[in-house]
Each structure stands twice: as C-alpha cells, then as structure tokens.
Amino acid sequence: MALDNFALRQEYLDETRVLTAKQIHGMSGVRSSNPSEPASRWKKEGKTFALRIQGRDFYPVFQFQDGAPHPVMKDVLATLPAGMTSWQKAFWFASGNGWLDGDEPQDRLDDGRQVVEAARQLAEPAHG
C-alpha cells in the first residue's frame, strides 16, 4: 500500500508543475523580504493548498492566476470535505469528475460555480 501511495504521488509530481514559496513570491509581485510571503499567508487563509514533501511546501501551479490564487480556489477548498489531506485534494483536482462531464476540476476553475458544486457533491453523504 505504501509503495502504491508513493507511486501515485510520484506520478502526480511528474505530471503536475508545482511551485515553491520562493517562486510564488517572485511571480506575485508582493514586496516583502520574507520569501515565504505571500504563499504561507494564502495557504493559512484557505486560498491555496500545498503538498508537504521532505519538509517543504510545494504548491500545484493550477491554483494560481495572474500571480495570485485563482478567485474560486477559496470556495472550492472550503467546500471539500474537512478531513481531506493535501494529497487527496491534489488527486481530486487532477481526476476526471462526473459533475464536470469527465473533466478534471483543475482544468475547469474558470467555471467556478460548477467546480464548487462538484466539491459539494463529494462532501455530501451518499444516499442509497
């Protein structure tokens, strides 16, 4: 099981560009001497999420637009089930979703309400 988990994470990192806090600092235009700013603040505010790898945070690039968090990210992240790990969130964003006609949520962020609804469906208990 641990090997499967490692393989899935490695495959994700092979296919998805991620950024360090320092890279986000550079693209954001924020004037601060702290290279972790604004990435750490945005994560704390629930506007982004990060994958913890060997003690460092890495941010999947899809969640940024024009040097800042995509406007819908905060709503999507707040709607996903509270117990999801960062890796589970990453896999959810990168997996085909029936509520989005099979598209990956990360590719449909501009359709904000639809992605929030897809997240809500995941959070809803199954009935049957």
PDB file of C-alpha atoms in Angstrom:
ATOM      1  CA  MET A   1       0.000   0.000   0.000  1.00  0.00           C
ATOM      2  CA  ALA A   2       2.779   2.451   0.904  1.00  0.00           C
ATOM      3  CA  LEU A   3       4.525   1.702  -2.397  1.00  0.00           C
ATOM      4  CA  ASP A   4       1.290   2.338  -4.299  1.00  0.00           C
ATOM      5  CA  ASN A   5       0.873   5.641  -2.470  1.00  0.00           C
ATOM      6  CA  PHE A   6       4.464   6.629  -3.261  1.00  0.00           C
ATOM      7  CA  ALA A   7       3.988   5.695  -6.921  1.00  0.00           C
ATOM      8  CA  LEU A   8       0.773   7.749  -7.179  1.00  0.00           C
ATOM      9  CA  ARG A   9       2.437  10.766  -5.619  1.00  0.00           C
ATOM     10  CA  GLN A  10       5.454  10.462  -7.885  1.00  0.00           C
ATOM     11  CA  GLU A  11       3.226  10.165 -10.952  1.00  0.00           C
ATOM     12  CA  TYR A  12       1.333  13.265  -9.845  1.00  0.00           C
ATOM     13  CA  LEU A  13       4.569  15.232  -9.451  1.00  0.00           C
ATOM     14  CA  ASP A  14       5.776  14.020 -12.854  1.00  0.00           C
ATOM     15  CA  GLU A  15       2.592  15.335 -14.489  1.00  0.00           C
ATOM     16  CA  THR A  16       1.849  18.464 -12.456  1.00  0.00           C
ATOM     17  CA  ARG A  17       4.020  21.537 -12.171  1.00  0.00           C
ATOM     18  CA  VAL A  18       4.476  22.699  -8.589  1.00  0.00           C
ATOM     19  CA  LEU A  19       5.954  25.906  -7.197  1.00  0.00           C
ATOM     20  CA  THR A  20       7.950  26.692  -4.085  1.00  0.00           C
ATOM     21  CA  ALA A  21       7.004  29.590  -1.822  1.00  0.00           C
ATOM     22  CA  LYS A  22      10.002  31.493  -3.191  1.00  0.00           C
ATOM     23  CA  GLN A  23       8.771  31.035  -6.771  1.00  0.00           C
ATOM     24  CA  ILE A  24       5.310  32.241  -5.771  1.00  0.00           C
ATOM     25  CA  HIS A  25       6.891  35.239  -4.062  1.00  0.00           C
ATOM     26  CA  GLY A  26       8.637  36.092  -7.327  1.00  0.00           C
ATOM     27  CA  MET A  27       5.549  35.794  -9.511  1.00  0.00           C
ATOM     28  CA  SER A  28       3.190  37.554  -7.107  1.00  0.00           C
ATOM     29  CA  GLY A  29       4.795  40.971  -7.187  1.00  0.00           C
ATOM     30  CA  VAL A  30       4.373  41.219  -3.405  1.00  0.00           C
ATOM     31  CA  ARG A  31       7.051  43.414  -1.866  1.00  0.00           C
ATOM     32  CA  SER A  32       8.313  41.563   1.168  1.00  0.00           C
ATOM     33  CA  SER A  33      11.731  40.462   2.335  1.00  0.00           C
ATOM     34  CA  ASN A  34      10.195  37.168   3.504  1.00  0.00           C
ATOM     35  CA  PRO A  35      10.392  34.680   0.593  1.00  0.00           C
ATOM     36  CA  SER A  36       7.597  32.582   2.151  1.00  0.00           C
ATOM     37  CA  GLU A  37       5.232  35.524   1.784  1.00  0.00           C
ATOM     38  CA  PRO A  38       2.572  35.536   0.323  1.00  0.00           C
ATOM     39  CA  ALA A  39       2.378  31.741  -0.169  1.00  0.00           C
ATOM     40  CA  SER A  40       2.203  30.911   3.535  1.00  0.00           C
ATOM     41  CA  ARG A  41      -0.440  33.598   4.116  1.00  0.00           C
ATOM     42  CA  TRP A  42      -2.568  32.418   1.203  1.00  0.00           C
ATOM     43  CA  LYS A  43      -2.374  28.838   2.481  1.00  0.00           C
ATOM     44  CA  LYS A  44      -3.347  29.953   6.000  1.00  0.00           C
ATOM     45  CA  GLU A  45      -6.280  31.948   4.569  1.00  0.00           C
ATOM     46  CA  GLY A  46      -7.530  28.836   2.734  1.00  0.00           C
ATOM     47  CA  LYS A  47      -6.927  30.317  -0.721  1.00  0.00           C
ATOM     48  CA  THR A  48      -4.407  27.629  -1.715  1.00  0.00           C
ATOM     49  CA  PHE A  49      -3.117  24.293  -0.533  1.00  0.00           C
ATOM     50  CA  ALA A  50       0.383  22.871  -0.519  1.00  0.00           C
ATOM     51  CA  LEU A  51       1.888  19.430  -0.715  1.00  0.00           C
ATOM     52  CA  ARG A  52       4.418  18.761   2.026  1.00  0.00           C
ATOM     53  CA  ILE A  53       7.414  16.983   0.527  1.00  0.00           C
ATOM     54  CA  GLN A  54      10.573  16.350   2.541  1.00  0.00           C
ATOM     55  CA  GLY A  55       9.706  19.159   4.942  1.00  0.00           C
ATOM     56  CA  ARG A  56       8.943  21.771   2.283  1.00  0.00           C
ATOM     57  CA  ASP A  57       5.684  23.083   0.855  1.00  0.00           C
ATOM     58  CA  PHE A  58       5.051  22.794  -2.870  1.00  0.00           C
ATOM     59  CA  TYR A  59       2.026  24.447  -4.466  1.00  0.00           C
ATOM     60  CA  PRO A  60       0.380  22.954  -7.577  1.00  0.00           C
ATOM     61  CA  VAL A  61       0.537  25.709 -10.192  1.00  0.00           C
ATOM     62  CA  PHE A  62      -3.036  25.283 -11.476  1.00  0.00           C
ATOM     63  CA  GLN A  63      -4.402  27.116  -8.430  1.00  0.00           C
ATOM     64  CA  PHE A  64      -2.786  30.420  -9.467  1.00  0.00           C
ATOM     65  CA  GLN A  65      -3.898  33.008 -11.986  1.00  0.00           C
ATOM     66  CA  ASP A  66      -2.045  36.235 -12.745  1.00  0.00           C
ATOM     67  CA  GLY A  67       0.315  35.844  -9.781  1.00  0.00           C
ATOM     68  CA  ALA A  68      -2.410  35.243  -7.180  1.00  0.00           C
ATOM     69  CA  PRO A  69      -4.723  32.409  -6.123  1.00  0.00           C
ATOM     70  CA  HIS A  70      -7.458  31.719  -8.660  1.00  0.00           C
ATOM     71  CA  PRO A  71     -10.557  33.511  -7.309  1.00  0.00           C
ATOM     72  CA  VAL A  72     -12.588  30.296  -6.956  1.00  0.00           C
ATOM     73  CA  MET A  73      -9.959  28.308  -5.041  1.00  0.00           C
ATOM     74  CA  LYS A  74     -11.008  29.527  -1.597  1.00  0.00           C
ATOM     75  CA  ASP A  75     -14.631  28.476  -2.176  1.00  0.00           C
ATOM     76  CA  VAL A  76     -13.649  25.093  -3.620  1.00  0.00           C
ATOM     77  CA  LEU A  77     -11.220  24.323  -0.799  1.00  0.00           C
ATOM     78  CA  ALA A  78     -13.788  25.387   1.814  1.00  0.00           C
ATOM     79  CA  THR A  79     -16.396  23.105   0.219  1.00  0.00           C
ATOM     80  CA  LEU A  80     -14.262  19.956   0.007  1.00  0.00           C
ATOM     81  CA  PRO A  81     -14.624  17.577   2.976  1.00  0.00           C
ATOM     82  CA  ALA A  82     -12.770  18.949   6.000  1.00  0.00           C
ATOM     83  CA  GLY A  83     -10.786  15.778   6.605  1.00  0.00           C
ATOM     84  CA  MET A  84      -9.148  15.629   3.180  1.00  0.00           C
ATOM     85  CA  THR A  85      -5.368  15.650   3.168  1.00  0.00           C
ATOM     86  CA  SER A  86      -3.466  17.897   0.790  1.00  0.00           C
ATOM     87  CA  TRP A  87      -2.609  14.885  -1.348  1.00  0.00           C
ATOM     88  CA  GLN A  88      -6.271  13.850  -1.502  1.00  0.00           C
ATOM     89  CA  LYS A  89      -7.133  17.377  -2.624  1.00  0.00           C
ATOM     90  CA  ALA A  90      -4.415  17.259  -5.281  1.00  0.00           C
ATOM     91  CA  PHE A  91      -5.710  13.936  -6.614  1.00  0.00           C
ATOM     92  CA  TRP A  92      -9.306  15.228  -6.599  1.00  0.00           C
ATOM     93  CA  PHE A  93      -8.360  18.293  -8.644  1.00  0.00           C
ATOM     94  CA  ALA A  94      -6.435  16.075 -11.107  1.00  0.00           C
ATOM     95  CA  SER A  95      -9.088  13.360 -11.560  1.00  0.00           C
ATOM     96  CA  GLY A  96     -11.923  13.248 -14.051  1.00  0.00           C
ATOM     97  CA  ASN A  97     -15.189  14.299 -12.413  1.00  0.00           C
ATOM     98  CA  GLY A  98     -18.663  13.206 -13.463  1.00  0.00           C
ATOM     99  CA  TRP A  99     -20.159  16.503 -12.297  1.00  0.00           C
ATOM    100  CA  LEU A 100     -17.838  18.251 -14.772  1.00  0.00           C
ATOM    101  CA  ASP A 101     -18.548  15.988 -17.764  1.00  0.00           C
ATOM    102  CA  GLY A 102     -15.443  13.945 -17.006  1.00  0.00           C
ATOM    103  CA  ASP A 103     -13.118  16.958 -16.929  1.00  0.00           C
ATOM    104  CA  GLU A 104     -10.579  17.480 -14.173  1.00  0.00           C
ATOM    105  CA  PRO A 105     -11.573  20.213 -11.703  1.00  0.00           C
ATOM    106  CA  GLN A 106      -8.148  21.849 -12.099  1.00  0.00           C
ATOM    107  CA  ASP A 107      -8.953  22.425 -15.784  1.00  0.00           C
ATOM    108  CA  ARG A 108     -12.346  23.975 -15.068  1.00  0.00           C
ATOM    109  CA  LEU A 109     -11.564  26.597 -12.414  1.00  0.00           C
ATOM    110  CA  ASP A 110     -12.903  29.319 -14.712  1.00  0.00           C
ATOM    111  CA  ASP A 111     -16.300  27.581 -14.380  1.00  0.00           C
ATOM    112  CA  GLY A 112     -16.200  28.406 -10.676  1.00  0.00           C
ATOM    113  CA  ARG A 113     -19.723  27.551  -9.532  1.00  0.00           C
ATOM    114  CA  GLN A 114     -19.633  24.194 -11.323  1.00  0.00           C
ATOM    115  CA  VAL A 115     -16.369  23.235  -9.616  1.00  0.00           C
ATOM    116  CA  VAL A 116     -17.738  24.316  -6.237  1.00  0.00           C
ATOM    117  CA  GLU A 117     -20.814  22.156  -6.898  1.00  0.00           C
ATOM    118  CA  ALA A 118     -18.582  19.188  -7.793  1.00  0.00           C
ATOM    119  CA  ALA A 119     -16.759  19.693  -4.492  1.00  0.00           C
ATOM    120  CA  ARG A 120     -20.095  19.895  -2.676  1.00  0.00           C
ATOM    121  CA  GLN A 121     -21.161  16.582  -4.215  1.00  0.00           C
ATOM    122  CA  LEU A 122     -18.001  14.979  -2.838  1.00  0.00           C
ATOM    123  CA  ALA A 123     -18.757  16.382   0.607  1.00  0.00           C
ATOM    124  CA  GLU A 124     -22.401  15.198   0.558  1.00  0.00           C
ATOM    125  CA  PRO A 125     -23.092  11.833   2.175  1.00  0.00           C
ATOM    126  CA  ALA A 126     -24.047   9.113  -0.290  1.00  0.00           C
ATOM    127  CA  HIS A 127     -27.705   8.115  -0.333  1.00  0.00           C
ATOM    128  CA  GLY A 128     -28.909   4.787  -1.427  1.00  0.00           C
TER     129      GLY A 128
END
